[in-house]
Coordinates of C-alpha atoms in Angstrom, one line a residue:
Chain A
X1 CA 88.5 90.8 132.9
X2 CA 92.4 91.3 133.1
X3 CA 92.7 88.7 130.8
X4 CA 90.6 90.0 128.5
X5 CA 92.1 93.5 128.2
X6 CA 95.5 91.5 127.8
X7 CA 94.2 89.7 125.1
X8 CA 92.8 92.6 123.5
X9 CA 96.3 94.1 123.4
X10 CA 98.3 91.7 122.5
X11 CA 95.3 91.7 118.9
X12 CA 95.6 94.9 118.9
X13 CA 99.8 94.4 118.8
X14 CA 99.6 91.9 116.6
X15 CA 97.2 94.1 113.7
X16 CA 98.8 97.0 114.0
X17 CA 101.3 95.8 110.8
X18 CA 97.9 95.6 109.1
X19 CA 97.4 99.6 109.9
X20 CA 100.6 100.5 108.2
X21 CA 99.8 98.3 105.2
X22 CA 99.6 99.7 101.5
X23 CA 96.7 99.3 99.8
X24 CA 96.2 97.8 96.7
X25 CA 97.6 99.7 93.3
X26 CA 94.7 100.9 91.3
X27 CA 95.9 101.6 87.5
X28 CA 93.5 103.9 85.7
X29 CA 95.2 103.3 82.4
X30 CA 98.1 101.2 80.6
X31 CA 101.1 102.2 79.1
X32 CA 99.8 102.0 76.0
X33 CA 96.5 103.6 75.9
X34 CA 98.0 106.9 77.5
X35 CA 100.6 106.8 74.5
X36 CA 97.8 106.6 72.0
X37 CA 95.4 108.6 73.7
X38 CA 97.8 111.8 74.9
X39 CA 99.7 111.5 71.7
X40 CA 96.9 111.7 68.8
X41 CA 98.0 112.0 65.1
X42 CA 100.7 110.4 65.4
X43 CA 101.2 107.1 63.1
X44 CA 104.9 105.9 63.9
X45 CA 106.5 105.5 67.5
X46 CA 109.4 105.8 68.6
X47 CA 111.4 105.4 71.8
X48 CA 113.7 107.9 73.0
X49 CA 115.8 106.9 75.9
X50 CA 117.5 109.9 77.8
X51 CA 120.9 109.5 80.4
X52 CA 121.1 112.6 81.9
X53 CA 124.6 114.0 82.8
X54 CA 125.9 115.4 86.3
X55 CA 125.4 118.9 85.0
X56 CA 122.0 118.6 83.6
X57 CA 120.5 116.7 87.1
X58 CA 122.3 119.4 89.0
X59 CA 120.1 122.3 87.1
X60 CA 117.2 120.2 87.7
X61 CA 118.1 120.1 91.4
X62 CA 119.1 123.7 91.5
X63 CA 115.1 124.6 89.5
X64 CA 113.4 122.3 91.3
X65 CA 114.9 120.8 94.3
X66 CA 114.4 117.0 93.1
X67 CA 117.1 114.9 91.8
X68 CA 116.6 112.9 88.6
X69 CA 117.8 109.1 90.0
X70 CA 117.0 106.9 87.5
X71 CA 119.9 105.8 85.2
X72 CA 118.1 106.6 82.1
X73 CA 114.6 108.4 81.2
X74 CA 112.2 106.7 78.3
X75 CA 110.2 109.2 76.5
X76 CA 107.4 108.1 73.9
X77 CA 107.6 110.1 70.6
X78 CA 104.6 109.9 68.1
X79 CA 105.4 110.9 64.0
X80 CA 103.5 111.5 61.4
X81 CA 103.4 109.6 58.0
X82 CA 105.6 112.7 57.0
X83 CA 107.9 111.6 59.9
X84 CA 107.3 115.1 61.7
X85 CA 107.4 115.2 65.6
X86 CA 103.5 115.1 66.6
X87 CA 104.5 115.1 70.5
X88 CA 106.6 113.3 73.2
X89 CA 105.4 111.4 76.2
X90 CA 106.8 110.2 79.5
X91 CA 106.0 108.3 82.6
X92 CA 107.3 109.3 86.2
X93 CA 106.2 108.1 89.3
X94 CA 107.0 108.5 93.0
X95 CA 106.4 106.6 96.1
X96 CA 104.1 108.3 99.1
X97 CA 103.7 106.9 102.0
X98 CA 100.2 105.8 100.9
X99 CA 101.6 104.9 97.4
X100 CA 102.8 105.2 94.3
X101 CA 101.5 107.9 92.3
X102 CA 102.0 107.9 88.8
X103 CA 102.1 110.4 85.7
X104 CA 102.0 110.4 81.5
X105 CA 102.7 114.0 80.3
X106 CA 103.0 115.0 76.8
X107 CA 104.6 117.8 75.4
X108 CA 104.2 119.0 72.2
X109 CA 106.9 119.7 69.7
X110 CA 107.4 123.4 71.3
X111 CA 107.9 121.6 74.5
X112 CA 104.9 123.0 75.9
X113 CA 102.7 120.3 78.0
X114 CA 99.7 119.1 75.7
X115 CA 98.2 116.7 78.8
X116 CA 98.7 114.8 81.4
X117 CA 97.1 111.9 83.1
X118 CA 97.3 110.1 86.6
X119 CA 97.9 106.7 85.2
X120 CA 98.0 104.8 88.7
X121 CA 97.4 104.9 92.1
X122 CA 96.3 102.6 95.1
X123 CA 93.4 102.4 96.5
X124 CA 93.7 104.6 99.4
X125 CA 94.5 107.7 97.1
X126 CA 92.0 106.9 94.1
X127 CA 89.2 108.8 96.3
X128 CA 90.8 111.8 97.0
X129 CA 92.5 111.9 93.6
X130 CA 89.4 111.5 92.2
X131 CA 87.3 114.6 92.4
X132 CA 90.4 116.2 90.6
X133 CA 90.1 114.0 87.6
X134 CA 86.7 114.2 87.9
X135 CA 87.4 118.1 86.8
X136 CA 90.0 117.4 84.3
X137 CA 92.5 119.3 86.6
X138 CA 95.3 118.7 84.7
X139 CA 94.1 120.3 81.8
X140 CA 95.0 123.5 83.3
X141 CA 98.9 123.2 82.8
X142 CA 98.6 122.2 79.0
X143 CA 100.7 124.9 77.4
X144 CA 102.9 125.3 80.5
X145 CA 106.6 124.4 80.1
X146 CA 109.8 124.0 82.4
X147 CA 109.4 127.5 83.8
X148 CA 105.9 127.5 84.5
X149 CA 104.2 127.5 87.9
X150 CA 102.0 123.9 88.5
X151 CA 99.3 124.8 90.7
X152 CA 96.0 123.4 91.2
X153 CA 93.7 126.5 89.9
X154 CA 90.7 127.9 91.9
X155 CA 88.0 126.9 90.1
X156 CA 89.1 123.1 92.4
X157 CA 88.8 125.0 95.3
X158 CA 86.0 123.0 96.4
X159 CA 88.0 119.7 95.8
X160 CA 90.9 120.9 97.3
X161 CA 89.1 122.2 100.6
X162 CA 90.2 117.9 101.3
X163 CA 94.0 118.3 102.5
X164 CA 94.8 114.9 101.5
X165 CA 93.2 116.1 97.9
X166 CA 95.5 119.2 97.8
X167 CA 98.5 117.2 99.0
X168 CA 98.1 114.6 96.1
X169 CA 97.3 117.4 93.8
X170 CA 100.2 118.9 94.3
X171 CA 102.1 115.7 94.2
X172 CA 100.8 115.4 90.3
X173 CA 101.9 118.6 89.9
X174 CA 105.3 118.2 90.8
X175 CA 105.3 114.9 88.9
X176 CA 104.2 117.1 85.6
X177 CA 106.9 119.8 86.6
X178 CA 109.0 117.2 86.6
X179 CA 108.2 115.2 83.6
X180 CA 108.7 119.2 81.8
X181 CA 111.9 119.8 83.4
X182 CA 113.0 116.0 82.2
X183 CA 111.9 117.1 78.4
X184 CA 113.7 120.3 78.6
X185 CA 117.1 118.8 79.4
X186 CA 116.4 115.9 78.1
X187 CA 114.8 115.8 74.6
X188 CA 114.9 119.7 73.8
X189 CA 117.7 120.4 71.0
X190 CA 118.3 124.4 72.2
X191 CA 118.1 126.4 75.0
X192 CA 119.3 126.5 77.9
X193 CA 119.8 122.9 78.7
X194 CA 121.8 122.8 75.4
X195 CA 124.8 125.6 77.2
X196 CA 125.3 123.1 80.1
X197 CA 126.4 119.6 77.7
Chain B
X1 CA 103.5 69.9 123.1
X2 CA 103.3 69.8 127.1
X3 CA 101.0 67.0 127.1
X4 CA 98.2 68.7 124.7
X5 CA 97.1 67.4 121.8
X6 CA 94.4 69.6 119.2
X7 CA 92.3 66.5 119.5
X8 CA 92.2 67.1 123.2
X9 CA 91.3 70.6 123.2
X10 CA 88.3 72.2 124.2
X11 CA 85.2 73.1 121.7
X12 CA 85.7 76.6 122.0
X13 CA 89.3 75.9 121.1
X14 CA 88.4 73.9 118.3
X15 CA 86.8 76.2 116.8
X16 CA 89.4 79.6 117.0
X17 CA 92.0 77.7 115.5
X18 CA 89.6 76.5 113.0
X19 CA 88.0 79.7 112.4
X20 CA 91.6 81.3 112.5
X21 CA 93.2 78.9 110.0
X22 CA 89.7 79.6 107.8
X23 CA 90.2 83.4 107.6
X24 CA 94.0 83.2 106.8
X25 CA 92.8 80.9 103.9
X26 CA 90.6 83.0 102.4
X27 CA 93.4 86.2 103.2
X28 CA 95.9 84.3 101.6
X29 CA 93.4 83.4 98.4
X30 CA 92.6 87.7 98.1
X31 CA 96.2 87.8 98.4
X32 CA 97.3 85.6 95.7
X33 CA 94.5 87.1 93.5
X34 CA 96.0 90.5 94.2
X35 CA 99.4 89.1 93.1
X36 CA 98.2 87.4 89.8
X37 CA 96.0 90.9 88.7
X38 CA 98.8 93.5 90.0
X39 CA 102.2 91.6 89.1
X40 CA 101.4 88.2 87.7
X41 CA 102.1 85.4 88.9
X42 CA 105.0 83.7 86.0
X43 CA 109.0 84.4 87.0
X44 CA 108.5 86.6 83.6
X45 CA 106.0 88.6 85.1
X46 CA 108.2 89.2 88.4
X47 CA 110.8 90.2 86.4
X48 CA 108.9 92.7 84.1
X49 CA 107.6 94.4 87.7
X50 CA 110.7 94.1 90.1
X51 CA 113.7 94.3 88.2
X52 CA 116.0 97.4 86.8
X53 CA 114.2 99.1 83.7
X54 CA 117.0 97.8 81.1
X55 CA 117.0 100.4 77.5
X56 CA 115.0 99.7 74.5
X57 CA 117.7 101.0 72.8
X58 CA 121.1 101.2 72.1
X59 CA 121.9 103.7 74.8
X60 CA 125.2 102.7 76.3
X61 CA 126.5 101.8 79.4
X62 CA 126.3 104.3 82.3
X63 CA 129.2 105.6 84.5
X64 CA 130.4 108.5 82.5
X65 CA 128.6 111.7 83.8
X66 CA 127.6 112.5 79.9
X67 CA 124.4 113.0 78.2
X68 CA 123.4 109.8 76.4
X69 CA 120.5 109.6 74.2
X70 CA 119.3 106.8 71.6
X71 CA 116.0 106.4 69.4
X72 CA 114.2 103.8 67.5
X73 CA 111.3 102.9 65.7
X74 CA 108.7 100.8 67.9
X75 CA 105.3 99.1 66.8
X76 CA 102.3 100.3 69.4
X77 CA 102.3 97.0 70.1
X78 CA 105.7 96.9 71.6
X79 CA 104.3 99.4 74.1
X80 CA 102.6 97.2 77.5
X81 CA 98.7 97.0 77.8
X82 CA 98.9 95.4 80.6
X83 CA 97.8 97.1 83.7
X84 CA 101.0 96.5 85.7
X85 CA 101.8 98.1 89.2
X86 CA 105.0 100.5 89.4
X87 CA 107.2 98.5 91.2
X88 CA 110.3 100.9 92.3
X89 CA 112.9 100.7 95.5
X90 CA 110.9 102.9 97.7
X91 CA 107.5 101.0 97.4
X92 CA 109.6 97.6 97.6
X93 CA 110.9 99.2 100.8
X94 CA 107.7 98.8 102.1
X95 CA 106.2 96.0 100.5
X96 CA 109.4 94.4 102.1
X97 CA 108.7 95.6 105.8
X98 CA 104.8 95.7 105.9
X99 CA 105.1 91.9 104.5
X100 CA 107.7 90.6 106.6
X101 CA 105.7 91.4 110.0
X102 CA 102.4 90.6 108.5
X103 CA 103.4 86.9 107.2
X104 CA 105.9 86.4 109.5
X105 CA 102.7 87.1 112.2
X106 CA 100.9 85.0 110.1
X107 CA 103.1 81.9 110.6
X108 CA 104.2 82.8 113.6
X109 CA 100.5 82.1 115.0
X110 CA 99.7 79.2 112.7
X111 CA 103.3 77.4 113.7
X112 CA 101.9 77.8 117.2
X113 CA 98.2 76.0 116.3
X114 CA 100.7 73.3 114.8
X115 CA 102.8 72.8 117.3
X116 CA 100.3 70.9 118.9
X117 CA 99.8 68.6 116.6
X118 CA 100.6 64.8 117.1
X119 CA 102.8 64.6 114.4
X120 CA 106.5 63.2 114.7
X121 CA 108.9 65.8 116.2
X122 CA 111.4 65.6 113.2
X123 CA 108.2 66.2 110.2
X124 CA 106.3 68.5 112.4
X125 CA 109.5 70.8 112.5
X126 CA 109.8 70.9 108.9
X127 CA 106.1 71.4 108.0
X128 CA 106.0 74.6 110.9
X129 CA 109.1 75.6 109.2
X130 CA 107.4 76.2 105.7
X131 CA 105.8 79.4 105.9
X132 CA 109.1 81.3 106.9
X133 CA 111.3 79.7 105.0
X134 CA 109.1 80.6 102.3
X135 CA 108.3 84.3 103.5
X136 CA 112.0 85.0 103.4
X137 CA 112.7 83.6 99.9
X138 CA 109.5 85.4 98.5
X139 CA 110.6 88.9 99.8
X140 CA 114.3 88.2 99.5
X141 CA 113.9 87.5 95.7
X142 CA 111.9 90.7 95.1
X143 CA 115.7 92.2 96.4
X144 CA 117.6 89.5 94.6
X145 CA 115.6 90.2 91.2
X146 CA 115.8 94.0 91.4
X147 CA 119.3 94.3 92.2
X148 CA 121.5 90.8 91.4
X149 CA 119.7 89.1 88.9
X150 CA 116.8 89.4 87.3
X151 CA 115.9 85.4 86.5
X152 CA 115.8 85.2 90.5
X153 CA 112.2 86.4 90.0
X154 CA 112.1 82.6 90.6
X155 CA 112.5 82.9 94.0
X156 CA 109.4 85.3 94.0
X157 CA 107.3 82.6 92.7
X158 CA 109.3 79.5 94.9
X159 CA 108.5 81.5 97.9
X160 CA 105.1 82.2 97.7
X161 CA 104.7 78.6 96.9
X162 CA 106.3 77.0 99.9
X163 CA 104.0 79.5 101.7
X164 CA 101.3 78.5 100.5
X165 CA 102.2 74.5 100.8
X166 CA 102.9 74.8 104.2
X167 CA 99.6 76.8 105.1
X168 CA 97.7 74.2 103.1
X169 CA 99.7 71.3 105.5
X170 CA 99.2 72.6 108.8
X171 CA 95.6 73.8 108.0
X172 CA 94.7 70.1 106.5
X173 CA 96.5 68.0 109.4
X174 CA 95.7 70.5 112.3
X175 CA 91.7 70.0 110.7
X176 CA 92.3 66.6 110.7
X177 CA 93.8 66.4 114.6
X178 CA 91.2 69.0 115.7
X179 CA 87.8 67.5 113.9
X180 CA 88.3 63.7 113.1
X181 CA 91.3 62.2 114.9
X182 CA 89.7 59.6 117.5
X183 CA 92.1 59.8 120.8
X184 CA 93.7 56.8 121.5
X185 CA 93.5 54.6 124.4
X186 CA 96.4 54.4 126.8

């Protein structure tokens, strides 16, 4: 018998690695399909690639309290045949501890959000991510900008009675406030980003 | 080893290490086919995963603090259809740590199987030394491509494969020894 509970230990030891182990990535949609599909009307693509300068990640640190660390940002920006700005798009991610989590937001050419989508995820999250997509909750911050509040509205409250819904909700949220806060420092030509360069 | 040989062990024996050596098989054949649809399984696609996003563009060099900005014109084709996992430092963190326990359990427990094997001292060490070796170049060329080089993806790849060679050695010879090898007379 004593050998048997050592040898249970010593599996249960040796799989506890296993415990801690990420689970598979799930994407939901490629790069390219969210371009065409958040970005409609548009004919001609561009790519707008964005380094930020000390000043402009230190307002996004002081407005939101992340740091911008990559060395440069990629926005997506659809035309028209009459070369006029039809919207912008960009990807951010971030790692969980179940994760990565991943985002496309597209703003318009007022800088306002026009939608958003959870482009990947593992396998872990997909289920409690799911019932949120399920009720399109990221329509509800189209038309927000930089200075808008991203919260997951009531009419999820049944969703979000999951904590681990609400916690990856909010986590798309911040990646959309993010991605907004990117665009306005990044790709806006006036306002307020434009008196810190 | 000690006077024990895998021909000489028990039935019951017999058949964990060759149930063991079985289910690691098929784990590492989910594993590879988790590899080929999330990353690939070509240096190229390695590299497209793992290393540093380089610009599209002709945005310049970074280091001076300044806002930088640079467009042009793309075809929607230039854009990737491929569904490709977001490979960034944190997750590679642990990718790095949740994979160097797992496989170096993994060949921890199958070196053990295989040092009982009748093989020669001198090719039995090399043959158990295969799955580390190779666990430490795959994970150690994810780091290598990301932040030295980006053609190391190679390593990636070169890993992964000694892995897998020296899993499919010590599983053939150890079912060999276990299941078909007669004991010889004294």
């Amino acid at each position: 018998m004593r050998h048997i509970v050592v040898a249970l230990a010593l599996a249960l030891a040796l799989a506890s690695p296993a415990l801690a182990h990420l689970t598979p990535p799930v994407v939901l949609v490629n790069d390219r399909d969210a371009v065409v599909s958040l970005l409609p009307g548009a004919r001609r693509f561009f790519v707008r690639e964005v380094r930020l300068s000390e000043k402009e990640k230190a307002a996004i640190r002081q407005a939101s309290g992340w740091t911008p660390e990559e060395d440069f940002y990629r926005f997506y920006v659809g035309r028209d045949d009459q070369e006029r700005m039809v919207g912008s798009l960009v990807f951010i991610g971030e790692a969980t501890i179940h994760g990565s989590v991943r985002v496309a937001t597209a703003f318009g050419p007022d800088g306002k959000v026009r939608g958003a989508s959870v482009v990947e995820l593992t396998e872990e999250t997909y289920p409690w991510v799911k019932p949120l997509i399920d009720g399109q909750f990221t329509q509800d911050w189209v038309g927000h900008d930089s200075q808008s509040r991203f919260a997951l509205s009531d009419r999820l409250a049944r969703a979000r009675s999951n904590s681990m819904t609400q916690f990856y909700g909010e986590v798309v949220a911040n990646l959309v406030r993010r991605a907004a806060l990117l665009y306005e420092y990044g790709i806006r030509p006036s306002g307020a980003a434009m008196l810190l360069r | 080893m000690l006077g024990i040989r895998l021909s000489r062990l028990p039935v019951s024996a017999k058949i964990f290490c060759t149930l063991y050596l079985l289910g690691i098989g098929c784990g590492a054949i989910a594993a590879m086919a988790q590899a080929a649809t999330a990353v690939g399984l070509t240096p190229a696609d390695v590299q497209a995963s793992f290393a540093r996003e380089m610009p599209m563009t002709s945005l310049g060099p970074s280091g001076h603090g300044q806002h930088q900005s640079a467009e042009k014109e793309i075809s929607i084709g230039d854009i990737s259809s491929a569904a490709k996992v977001w490979i960034r430092t944190p997750l590679l963190i642990q990718t790095s740590h949740t994979h160097l326990f797992g496989q170096t359990l993994i060949a921890g427990l199958l070196g053990l199987i295989f040092l009982f094997s009748s093989l020669g001292e001198r090719l039995k060490s090399v043959i158990l030394a295969l799955p580390f070796v190779g666990t430490l170049i795959d994970i150690g060329g994810m780091w290598l491509t990301r932040f030295v080089w980006s053609p190391l993806s190679c390593l990636v790849i070169a890993g992964g494969s000694l892995f897998a060679l020296g899993y499919t050695l010590i599983t053939l010879i150890a079912l060999y020894e276990l299941w078909l090898q007669k004991e010889r007379s004294a």
